[in-house]
Amino acid sequence: MDPVTVTLEGLAALGVTEVAVAAGARNIRLVRGALEAHGLKVWSFFEERCMGFFALGRALTTGHPVAVITTSGTAAVELAPAMVEAYYQRLPLIAVTADRPASYRGSGAPQAIEQVDLYGIYAKCYDVPSDPMPTDLDGPIQINVCLEEGSAAVPPVTFSGTRVLGYDPRATDKVRVSDVDLVLVGGLHPTQAGFISSQLLALGAPIVAEATANLTGVDHLMVTGGEKSLAELPVLKVLRIGCVPSWRWWRDLENRPEIEVTHVSDVPLTGLARDKHCRVWPLAALQCSESKHQTRSSLNLASTLHRVVMRWPLSEPAWMQHIRKAIPEGARVFLGNSLPIREWNLAVGCTEGITCFANRGTNGIDGLISTWLGVCAEAQDSWLVIGDLSTLYDLAGPWIANQLPSANRRIVIINNSGGKIFSRVKSLRDLDQQTQQVIENRHHLSFQSWAEMWGWAYRSISKPSDLNQLPDGNTVLEVMPDAKETESFWTAWSG
Ligand SMILES: Cc1ncc(C[n+]2csc(CCOP(=O)(O)OP(=O)(O)O)c2C)c(N)n1
């Protein structure tokens, strides 16, 4: 059978209903097949890096497999960052890489690179037509399709969205938990967060949750204060749920073997080198009953936090609270890596009324605008909170916005003129000026002309009231936090 038909029918059997394409001569038959298929949504890109992250965002929010179709050569390589991120989030991202016929391998002929197993351990490769198409997937895969030159159409394939799973996701042993001092919750999809919230309610142990945990109805168990509270809580047994937590406290667990961790996550990795071969239980396995070990401490740093925020209202953490207040009920929020997610976790935390997402597989600052646009494609209100270097990384991200339904999309750039996280890392604070300049990539760029280039409204934000009465549609909000206030905030908060 024609490898194009084999590929498209294979994608349909995996339950794909969305595909992103970046067209070239080599993949044109796959692109035509996608455009002519029934029941398939096609997103069109001019480059592959943003495309990969956009598709990752679609898979992150829908939970369904999403395919991206590239032409041959370095086009296929451009998907690598998104494929690696998909691996560490176990998202069903399918790279369909058009290739020259197998006889060209090892020849150095134009646009013939070695595409089989291009993503190494991060994506199992199926070489079509030699290999059969996969019938199941639990993370990213590559489908490398060898094609002769030509542009002939294929008979239309129907994509019904039905996926035949080879396993029963409910069939799992239970992990019974009743005796822990602390629950640490990292990112959870909102559809999983309801079940986890009910389990944690039954457990009754104190919870330190990231904003992306999306928990509901457990406010009374929630400990605010982030690192500061974690440092003070007496802990010997921890239940870790969801994505690997972003707290420094978690990293320091490497050197605290006396603290026992039970891992519950759909990504079967512990996120701790010391527990490398530990069992990680799937989320559905969690069965909690009331904790015998009630360490409900009187630790409540909420009022201290409030005081410090009020004292330094133009510091970065205070800006997170101002931004949260401007976000309407029901909005989808994406938190950029580096300081935005950390400052949001501290100053806002896990709040009801919005759903939060992030790329915490590898904590990259690349592809964040594109991932967010994928996550929020069908949301009426969506917000991205992102650093300035992270924005510079994904300048082509807004390309796809014109193909999305119109909605209120806000990119909030926290422009602190460089990678300011490095001035907060203890081991880097004493570096000389020149090295600091290099590690932070200090700059004086503004994002106004970038917003204009993409036809997005732009607002420079220097006081909280600038966030009122925003225009409808796509908007870039450039926040300039006060560097001195930020420094004062951290001195007052952590000393
Ligand atoms: C792809 C990638 N490259 C490099 C890094 C290392 N890194 C972590 S944070 C950071 C700086 C981020 O700067 P910015 O987006 O301005 O955020 P800020 O630190 O100011 O919050 C860098 C380069 C990374 N996480 N991902």
Coordinates of C-alpha atoms and ligand atoms in Angstrom, one line a residue:
M1 CA 0.0 0.0 0.0
D2 CA 1.0 3.6 -0.5
P3 CA 3.1 4.7 2.6
V4 CA 1.1 7.9 2.7
T5 CA -2.2 6.0 3.1
V6 CA -0.6 3.6 5.6
T7 CA 0.6 6.5 7.7
L8 CA -2.7 8.5 7.7
E9 CA -4.7 5.4 8.4
G10 CA -2.3 4.5 11.2
L11 CA -2.7 8.0 12.7
A12 CA -6.5 7.7 12.5
A13 CA -6.4 4.3 14.3
L14 CA -4.3 6.0 17.1
G15 CA -7.2 8.5 17.7
V16 CA -5.5 11.5 16.1
T17 CA -7.9 14.3 15.2
E18 CA -5.5 17.2 14.9
V19 CA -2.3 17.5 12.9
A20 CA 0.1 20.4 12.4
V21 CA 2.0 20.6 9.1
A22 CA 5.0 22.5 7.9
A23 CA 5.0 21.8 4.2
G24 CA 7.9 21.1 1.9
A25 CA 8.4 19.2 -1.3
R26 CA 9.3 15.9 0.4
N27 CA 6.2 15.8 2.7
I28 CA 3.7 17.3 0.3
R29 CA 1.8 14.1 -0.3
L30 CA 1.3 13.7 3.5
V31 CA 0.2 17.3 3.7
R32 CA -2.3 16.9 0.9
G33 CA -3.6 13.7 2.5
A34 CA -4.1 15.6 5.8
L35 CA -5.9 18.5 4.0
E36 CA -8.2 16.1 2.2
A37 CA -8.9 13.8 5.1
H38 CA -12.3 13.7 6.8
G39 CA -12.6 14.8 10.5
L40 CA -9.0 16.1 10.8
K41 CA -8.1 19.6 12.0
V42 CA -5.0 20.9 10.2
W43 CA -2.8 23.7 11.6
S44 CA -0.3 25.1 9.2
F45 CA 3.1 26.5 10.1
F46 CA 6.1 27.8 8.2
E47 CA 8.7 26.3 10.7
E48 CA 8.9 23.3 12.9
R49 CA 10.1 24.4 16.3
C50 CA 7.0 26.4 17.2
M51 CA 4.9 23.8 15.5
G52 CA 6.3 21.1 17.8
F53 CA 5.6 23.1 20.9
F54 CA 2.1 24.1 19.7
A55 CA 1.2 20.5 19.1
L56 CA 2.7 19.6 22.5
G57 CA 0.3 22.2 24.0
R58 CA -2.6 20.7 22.2
A59 CA -1.7 17.2 23.6
L60 CA -1.2 18.7 27.1
T61 CA -4.6 20.2 27.2
T62 CA -6.7 17.6 25.3
G63 CA -4.8 14.5 26.4
H64 CA -5.3 13.2 22.8
P65 CA -2.5 12.3 20.4
V66 CA -1.4 15.1 18.1
A67 CA 0.7 14.6 15.0
V68 CA 3.2 17.0 13.4
I69 CA 4.3 16.5 9.8
T70 CA 7.7 17.7 8.7
T71 CA 9.6 17.6 5.5
S72 CA 13.1 15.9 5.5
G73 CA 16.5 17.1 6.7
T74 CA 17.0 19.6 9.5
A75 CA 13.2 20.3 9.5
A76 CA 12.8 17.1 11.3
V77 CA 15.6 17.9 13.8
E78 CA 13.8 21.2 14.8
L79 CA 11.2 19.1 16.6
A80 CA 13.7 17.7 19.1
P81 CA 13.1 20.1 22.0
A82 CA 9.3 19.5 21.9
M83 CA 9.8 15.7 21.6
V84 CA 12.1 15.7 24.7
E85 CA 9.6 17.8 26.6
A86 CA 6.8 15.4 25.5
Y87 CA 8.9 12.4 26.8
Y88 CA 9.3 13.9 30.3
Q89 CA 5.6 14.8 30.4
R90 CA 4.6 11.5 28.7
L91 CA 2.5 13.4 26.1
P92 CA 1.3 11.6 23.0
L93 CA 3.2 13.8 20.4
I94 CA 3.7 12.1 17.1
A95 CA 6.5 13.3 14.8
V96 CA 5.8 12.3 11.2
T97 CA 9.1 12.9 9.4
A98 CA 9.1 12.6 5.6
D99 CA 12.3 11.0 4.4
R100 CA 13.9 10.1 1.1
P101 CA 13.8 6.4 0.1
A102 CA 15.9 4.1 2.3
S103 CA 18.5 3.6 -0.5
Y104 CA 19.7 7.2 0.1
R105 CA 20.8 6.5 3.6
G106 CA 24.5 7.2 4.3
S107 CA 24.9 8.8 0.9
G108 CA 25.1 12.5 1.8
A109 CA 22.6 13.2 -1.1
P110 CA 20.8 16.6 -0.8
Q111 CA 18.3 16.7 2.1
A112 CA 19.0 13.1 3.1
I113 CA 20.1 13.0 6.7
E114 CA 19.9 9.9 9.0
Q115 CA 16.3 10.3 10.2
V116 CA 15.7 6.8 11.7
D117 CA 15.8 7.1 15.5
L118 CA 16.4 10.8 15.2
Y119 CA 15.1 11.5 18.7
G120 CA 17.1 8.7 20.3
I121 CA 15.6 7.3 23.5
Y122 CA 13.0 10.0 23.6
A123 CA 10.8 8.6 20.8
K124 CA 10.5 5.1 19.5
C125 CA 10.9 5.2 15.7
Y126 CA 8.7 3.4 13.2
D127 CA 10.2 3.4 9.7
V128 CA 7.4 3.2 7.1
P129 CA 7.0 1.2 4.9
S130 CA 9.5 -1.3 6.6
D131 CA 7.9 -1.3 10.0
P132 CA 4.2 -1.7 10.8
M133 CA 2.4 1.3 12.3
P134 CA 2.2 1.4 16.1
T135 CA -1.1 0.4 17.6
D136 CA -0.6 2.2 21.0
L137 CA 1.5 4.9 22.5
D138 CA 2.3 6.2 26.0
G139 CA 4.5 9.1 25.1
P140 CA 6.1 10.6 22.0
I141 CA 6.9 8.5 18.9
Q142 CA 8.4 9.1 15.5
I143 CA 7.0 7.8 12.3
N144 CA 9.6 8.2 9.5
V145 CA 8.0 7.9 6.1
C146 CA 10.1 7.1 3.1
L147 CA 8.7 8.7 0.0
E148 CA 9.6 9.0 -3.7
E149 CA 9.4 12.4 -5.2
G150 CA 5.9 13.4 -6.3
S151 CA 2.7 15.2 -5.3
A152 CA 0.0 12.7 -6.2
A153 CA -3.2 12.8 -4.0
V154 CA -4.3 9.9 -1.9
P155 CA -7.9 8.7 -1.3
P156 CA -9.3 10.6 1.7
V157 CA -8.9 8.9 5.1
T158 CA -11.5 9.3 7.8
F159 CA -10.4 10.4 11.3
S160 CA -13.1 9.5 13.8
G161 CA -11.2 10.2 17.0
T162 CA -11.8 6.6 18.3
R163 CA -8.8 5.0 19.8
V164 CA -8.5 1.4 20.5
L165 CA -6.3 1.0 23.6
G166 CA -4.3 -2.1 24.1
Y167 CA -4.6 -1.9 27.9
D168 CA -7.2 -1.2 30.6
P169 CA -6.1 2.1 32.3
R170 CA -8.3 1.2 35.4
A171 CA -6.6 -2.1 36.0
T172 CA -3.9 -1.1 38.6
D173 CA -2.8 -2.1 42.1
K174 CA -3.6 0.5 44.8
V175 CA -1.1 2.4 46.9
R176 CA -2.7 2.9 50.3
V177 CA -1.6 6.1 52.0
S178 CA -2.6 7.2 55.5
D179 CA 0.6 8.1 57.3
V180 CA 2.5 11.0 55.9
D181 CA 3.6 14.4 57.3
L182 CA 3.3 16.3 54.1
V183 CA 1.9 16.1 50.6
L184 CA 3.8 17.9 47.8
V185 CA 1.7 18.3 44.7
G186 CA 3.2 19.3 41.3
G187 CA 1.4 19.8 38.1
L188 CA -1.8 17.8 37.5
H189 CA -4.2 18.1 34.5
P190 CA -7.4 19.7 35.7
T191 CA -9.3 16.4 34.8
Q192 CA -7.0 14.5 37.2
A193 CA -7.1 17.1 39.9
G194 CA -10.7 16.4 41.0
F195 CA -9.9 12.8 41.9
I196 CA -6.6 13.7 43.7
S197 CA -8.4 16.5 45.6
S198 CA -10.9 14.1 47.0
Q199 CA -8.1 11.7 48.1
L200 CA -6.2 14.5 49.8
L201 CA -9.4 15.6 51.6
A202 CA -9.7 12.0 53.0
L203 CA -6.0 12.1 54.0
G204 CA -6.2 15.4 55.8
A205 CA -2.4 15.9 55.8
P206 CA -0.9 19.4 55.1
I207 CA -0.4 20.2 51.4
V208 CA 2.2 22.3 49.7
A209 CA 0.9 22.6 46.1
E210 CA 2.1 24.3 43.0
A211 CA -0.4 26.5 41.1
T212 CA -0.4 23.9 38.3
A213 CA -1.8 21.2 40.8
N214 CA -5.3 22.7 40.1
L215 CA -6.6 21.2 43.4
T216 CA -10.1 22.2 44.6
G217 CA -11.8 22.1 47.9
V218 CA -8.7 21.6 50.0
D219 CA -7.9 25.2 50.9
H220 CA -8.0 24.4 54.6
L221 CA -5.1 21.9 54.2
M222 CA -3.0 24.2 52.0
V223 CA 0.2 25.6 53.5
T224 CA 1.3 28.9 52.0
G225 CA 4.8 30.3 52.2
G226 CA 6.6 28.1 49.7
E227 CA 10.2 27.3 50.5
K228 CA 10.0 29.2 53.8
S229 CA 7.3 26.9 55.1
L230 CA 8.9 23.8 53.7
A231 CA 12.1 24.6 55.6
E232 CA 10.1 24.8 58.8
L233 CA 7.8 21.9 58.6
P234 CA 8.8 18.8 60.5
V235 CA 8.8 16.1 57.8
L236 CA 9.9 12.5 57.7
K237 CA 7.3 11.1 55.2
V238 CA 6.3 12.8 52.0
L239 CA 3.7 11.9 49.4
R240 CA 4.7 13.4 46.1
I241 CA 1.9 13.7 43.5
G242 CA 2.1 14.8 39.8
C243 CA 4.9 16.6 38.1
V244 CA 8.3 16.9 39.7
P245 CA 8.0 19.9 42.1
S246 CA 9.9 23.1 41.3
W247 CA 10.8 23.9 44.9
R248 CA 14.5 24.1 45.9
W249 CA 13.5 22.0 49.0
W250 CA 12.8 19.1 46.6
R251 CA 16.3 19.3 45.1
D252 CA 17.8 19.3 48.6
L253 CA 16.0 16.0 49.3
E254 CA 18.8 14.4 47.4
N255 CA 20.9 14.8 50.5
R256 CA 18.3 13.9 53.1
P257 CA 17.9 10.1 52.8
E258 CA 16.0 10.1 56.2
I259 CA 13.0 11.6 54.4
E260 CA 10.9 8.9 52.8
V261 CA 9.0 9.7 49.6
T262 CA 6.1 7.9 48.0
H263 CA 5.8 8.9 44.4
V264 CA 2.5 9.0 42.6
S265 CA 2.6 10.3 39.0
D266 CA 1.6 9.2 35.5
V267 CA 5.2 9.9 34.5
P268 CA 7.2 6.8 35.8
L269 CA 10.2 8.8 37.0
T270 CA 10.9 9.8 40.6
G271 CA 12.5 13.2 39.9
L272 CA 15.2 12.3 42.5
A273 CA 18.5 10.7 41.7
R274 CA 18.6 9.0 45.1
D275 CA 15.2 7.2 44.5
K276 CA 16.1 6.2 40.9
H277 CA 14.7 2.7 41.1
C278 CA 11.8 3.3 43.3
R279 CA 8.3 2.4 42.2
V280 CA 6.2 5.3 40.9
W281 CA 2.5 4.6 41.3
P282 CA 0.1 5.9 38.7
L283 CA -2.4 8.6 39.8
A284 CA -5.3 6.2 39.6
A285 CA -3.7 3.9 42.1
L286 CA -3.9 6.5 45.0
Q287 CA -6.2 5.5 47.8
C288 CA -5.9 7.7 50.9
S289 CA -7.5 7.4 54.3
E290 CA -7.2 9.7 57.3
S291 CA -3.6 10.4 58.3
K292 CA -2.7 9.1 61.8
H293 CA 0.2 11.5 61.8
Q294 CA -1.5 14.9 62.0
T295 CA 1.2 17.5 61.8
R296 CA -1.3 20.3 61.4
S297 CA 1.1 22.9 62.6
S298 CA 0.2 26.4 63.4
L299 CA 2.5 27.4 60.6
N300 CA 0.8 30.1 58.7
L301 CA 2.9 32.5 56.7
A302 CA 0.0 34.0 54.7
S303 CA -0.2 37.1 56.8
T304 CA 3.5 37.7 56.7
L305 CA 3.5 37.2 52.9
H306 CA 0.6 39.7 52.6
R307 CA 2.5 42.3 54.7
V308 CA 5.7 42.0 52.6
V309 CA 3.7 42.2 49.3
M310 CA 1.9 45.3 50.5
R311 CA 5.2 46.9 51.5
W312 CA 6.7 46.2 48.1
P313 CA 3.8 46.4 45.7
L314 CA 6.0 46.8 42.5
S315 CA 8.2 43.8 43.3
E316 CA 8.0 40.8 41.0
P317 CA 6.1 38.6 43.5
A318 CA 3.6 41.4 44.1
W319 CA 3.0 41.7 40.4
M320 CA 1.9 38.1 40.3
Q321 CA -0.9 39.0 42.7
H322 CA -1.9 42.0 40.6
I323 CA -2.0 39.8 37.5
R324 CA -4.0 37.2 39.2
K325 CA -6.6 39.8 40.2
A326 CA -6.9 40.9 36.5
I327 CA -7.6 37.4 35.3
P328 CA -11.3 36.5 34.8
E329 CA -12.9 33.5 36.3
G330 CA -12.6 30.4 34.1
A331 CA -9.4 31.5 32.3
R332 CA -6.6 29.2 31.3
V333 CA -3.2 30.3 32.6
F334 CA 0.2 29.2 31.5
L335 CA 3.1 29.8 33.7
G336 CA 6.5 30.3 32.1
N337 CA 9.6 28.7 33.6
S338 CA 12.3 30.5 35.5
L339 CA 11.0 33.1 38.0
P340 CA 7.4 33.4 36.8
I341 CA 6.3 30.0 37.9
R342 CA 8.3 30.2 41.2
E343 CA 7.0 33.7 42.1
W344 CA 3.5 32.7 41.1
N345 CA 3.7 29.6 43.3
L346 CA 4.8 31.7 46.2
A347 CA 2.6 34.8 45.8
V348 CA -0.6 33.3 44.3
G349 CA -0.3 29.5 44.7
C350 CA -3.0 27.1 43.8
T351 CA -6.2 29.1 43.5
E352 CA -9.6 28.1 42.4
G353 CA -11.4 29.7 39.5
I354 CA -8.7 29.3 36.9
T355 CA -6.8 26.3 35.4
C356 CA -3.0 26.4 35.3
F357 CA -0.5 24.7 33.0
A358 CA 3.3 24.7 32.6
N359 CA 6.0 22.8 30.8
R360 CA 7.7 21.2 33.8
G361 CA 9.1 18.1 31.9
T362 CA 12.5 19.6 31.4
N363 CA 11.8 23.2 32.6
G364 CA 12.9 24.7 29.3
I365 CA 12.4 28.4 28.6
D366 CA 11.9 27.6 24.9
G367 CA 8.6 27.1 23.0
L368 CA 6.5 28.6 25.8
I369 CA 4.4 31.0 23.7
S370 CA 3.8 28.2 21.2
T371 CA 2.8 25.7 24.0
W372 CA 0.5 28.2 25.6
L373 CA -1.2 28.9 22.2
G374 CA -1.8 25.2 21.9
V375 CA -3.1 24.9 25.4
C376 CA -5.5 27.8 25.1
A377 CA -6.6 27.3 21.5
E378 CA -10.3 27.0 22.3
A379 CA -10.3 29.0 25.6
Q380 CA -12.1 32.4 25.6
D381 CA -9.7 33.9 28.1
S382 CA -6.1 32.8 28.4
W383 CA -3.0 34.3 30.0
L384 CA 0.7 33.5 29.7
V385 CA 3.1 34.9 32.3
I386 CA 6.6 34.7 30.9
G387 CA 10.1 36.1 31.3
D388 CA 11.7 38.4 28.7
L389 CA 14.4 35.9 27.6
S390 CA 11.8 33.2 27.3
T391 CA 9.8 35.5 25.1
L392 CA 12.8 36.2 22.9
Y393 CA 13.3 32.5 22.5
D394 CA 9.9 32.0 20.8
L395 CA 9.4 35.2 18.8
A396 CA 7.8 33.3 15.9
G397 CA 5.2 31.8 18.3
P398 CA 2.3 34.1 17.5
W399 CA 2.3 32.9 13.8
I400 CA -0.5 30.4 14.6
A401 CA -2.7 32.9 16.4
N402 CA -4.5 33.9 13.2
Q403 CA -5.7 30.3 12.8
L404 CA -7.3 30.2 16.2
P405 CA -10.8 31.4 17.0
S406 CA -10.8 35.0 18.2
A407 CA -10.5 35.2 22.0
N408 CA -8.8 37.3 24.7
R409 CA -5.2 36.1 24.8
R410 CA -2.8 38.0 27.0
I411 CA 0.9 37.6 27.0
V412 CA 2.3 39.1 30.2
I413 CA 6.0 39.6 29.8
I414 CA 7.8 40.2 33.1
N415 CA 10.6 42.3 31.6
N416 CA 13.3 42.5 34.2
S417 CA 16.0 43.0 31.5
G418 CA 17.5 39.5 31.5
G419 CA 17.6 36.1 33.1
K420 CA 17.1 37.3 36.7
I421 CA 16.8 33.9 38.1
F422 CA 20.6 33.7 38.1
S423 CA 20.8 36.5 40.6
R424 CA 18.6 34.4 43.0
V425 CA 20.7 31.2 42.8
K426 CA 22.8 31.2 45.9
S427 CA 25.8 29.5 44.3
L428 CA 25.9 32.2 41.6
R429 CA 25.4 35.3 43.6
D430 CA 29.1 36.0 44.2
L431 CA 30.1 35.9 40.6
D432 CA 32.1 38.9 39.2
Q433 CA 30.2 41.6 37.3
Q434 CA 31.3 40.4 33.8
T435 CA 30.3 36.8 34.4
Q436 CA 26.9 37.9 35.8
Q437 CA 26.4 40.1 32.8
V438 CA 27.0 37.0 30.6
I439 CA 24.9 34.6 32.5
E440 CA 21.9 37.0 32.8
N441 CA 22.2 38.3 29.2
R442 CA 21.3 41.8 30.4
H443 CA 19.6 43.9 27.8
H444 CA 17.3 46.9 27.2
L445 CA 14.9 45.5 24.7
S446 CA 11.2 46.4 24.6
F447 CA 8.5 44.2 23.1
Q448 CA 6.3 46.9 21.6
S449 CA 7.4 46.6 18.0
W450 CA 7.2 42.8 18.2
A451 CA 3.6 43.0 19.3
E452 CA 2.9 45.4 16.4
M453 CA 4.6 43.1 14.0
W454 CA 2.1 40.4 14.8
G455 CA -0.8 42.8 15.0
W456 CA -1.3 42.4 18.7
A457 CA -2.4 45.3 21.0
Y458 CA 0.4 46.4 23.3
R459 CA 0.3 47.9 26.7
S460 CA 3.3 48.9 28.9
I461 CA 2.4 48.2 32.5
S462 CA 4.1 50.1 35.3
K463 CA 1.3 50.2 37.9
P464 CA -1.4 47.7 38.9
S465 CA -4.2 49.8 37.6
D466 CA -2.7 49.6 34.1
L467 CA -4.1 46.0 34.1
N468 CA -7.7 47.4 34.2
Q469 CA -10.0 47.6 31.2
L470 CA -7.8 45.6 28.8
P471 CA -8.8 45.7 25.1
D472 CA -10.5 42.6 23.6
G473 CA -8.4 40.2 21.6
N474 CA -4.7 39.5 21.5
T475 CA -2.7 41.7 23.8
V476 CA 0.9 41.9 24.9
L477 CA 1.3 43.4 28.4
E478 CA 4.9 44.3 29.2
V479 CA 5.3 44.6 32.9
M480 CA 8.4 46.5 34.2
P481 CA 8.9 45.4 37.8
D482 CA 10.9 47.6 40.1
A483 CA 14.2 45.9 40.6
K484 CA 14.9 47.6 43.9
E485 CA 11.5 46.6 45.3
T486 CA 12.1 43.1 44.1
E487 CA 15.4 43.0 46.0
S488 CA 13.8 44.5 49.1
F489 CA 10.9 42.0 48.9
W490 CA 13.4 39.0 48.9
T491 CA 15.4 40.5 51.7
A492 CA 12.3 41.1 53.8
W493 CA 10.9 37.6 53.0
S494 CA 13.8 35.3 53.1
G495 CA 16.4 37.5 54.8
Ligands
LIG1 C1 16.0 26.0 26.5 C2 16.6 26.5 27.8 N1 17.8 27.1 27.7 C3 18.4 27.5 28.9 C4 17.8 27.4 30.1 C5 18.5 27.8 31.3 N2 17.7 29.0 31.9 C6 16.9 28.8 32.9 S1 16.2 30.2 33.4 C7 17.0 31.1 32.2 C8 16.8 32.6 32.1 C9 15.4 32.9 31.9 O1 15.3 34.3 31.7 P1 13.8 35.0 31.6 O2 13.0 34.3 30.7 O3 14.1 36.5 31.3 O4 13.2 34.8 33.1 P2 13.7 35.4 34.5 O5 14.9 34.5 34.9 O6 14.1 36.8 34.4 O7 12.5 35.1 35.3 C10 17.8 30.3 31.4 C11 18.6 30.7 30.3 C12 16.5 26.7 30.1 N3 15.8 26.5 31.2 N4 16.0 26.3 28.9

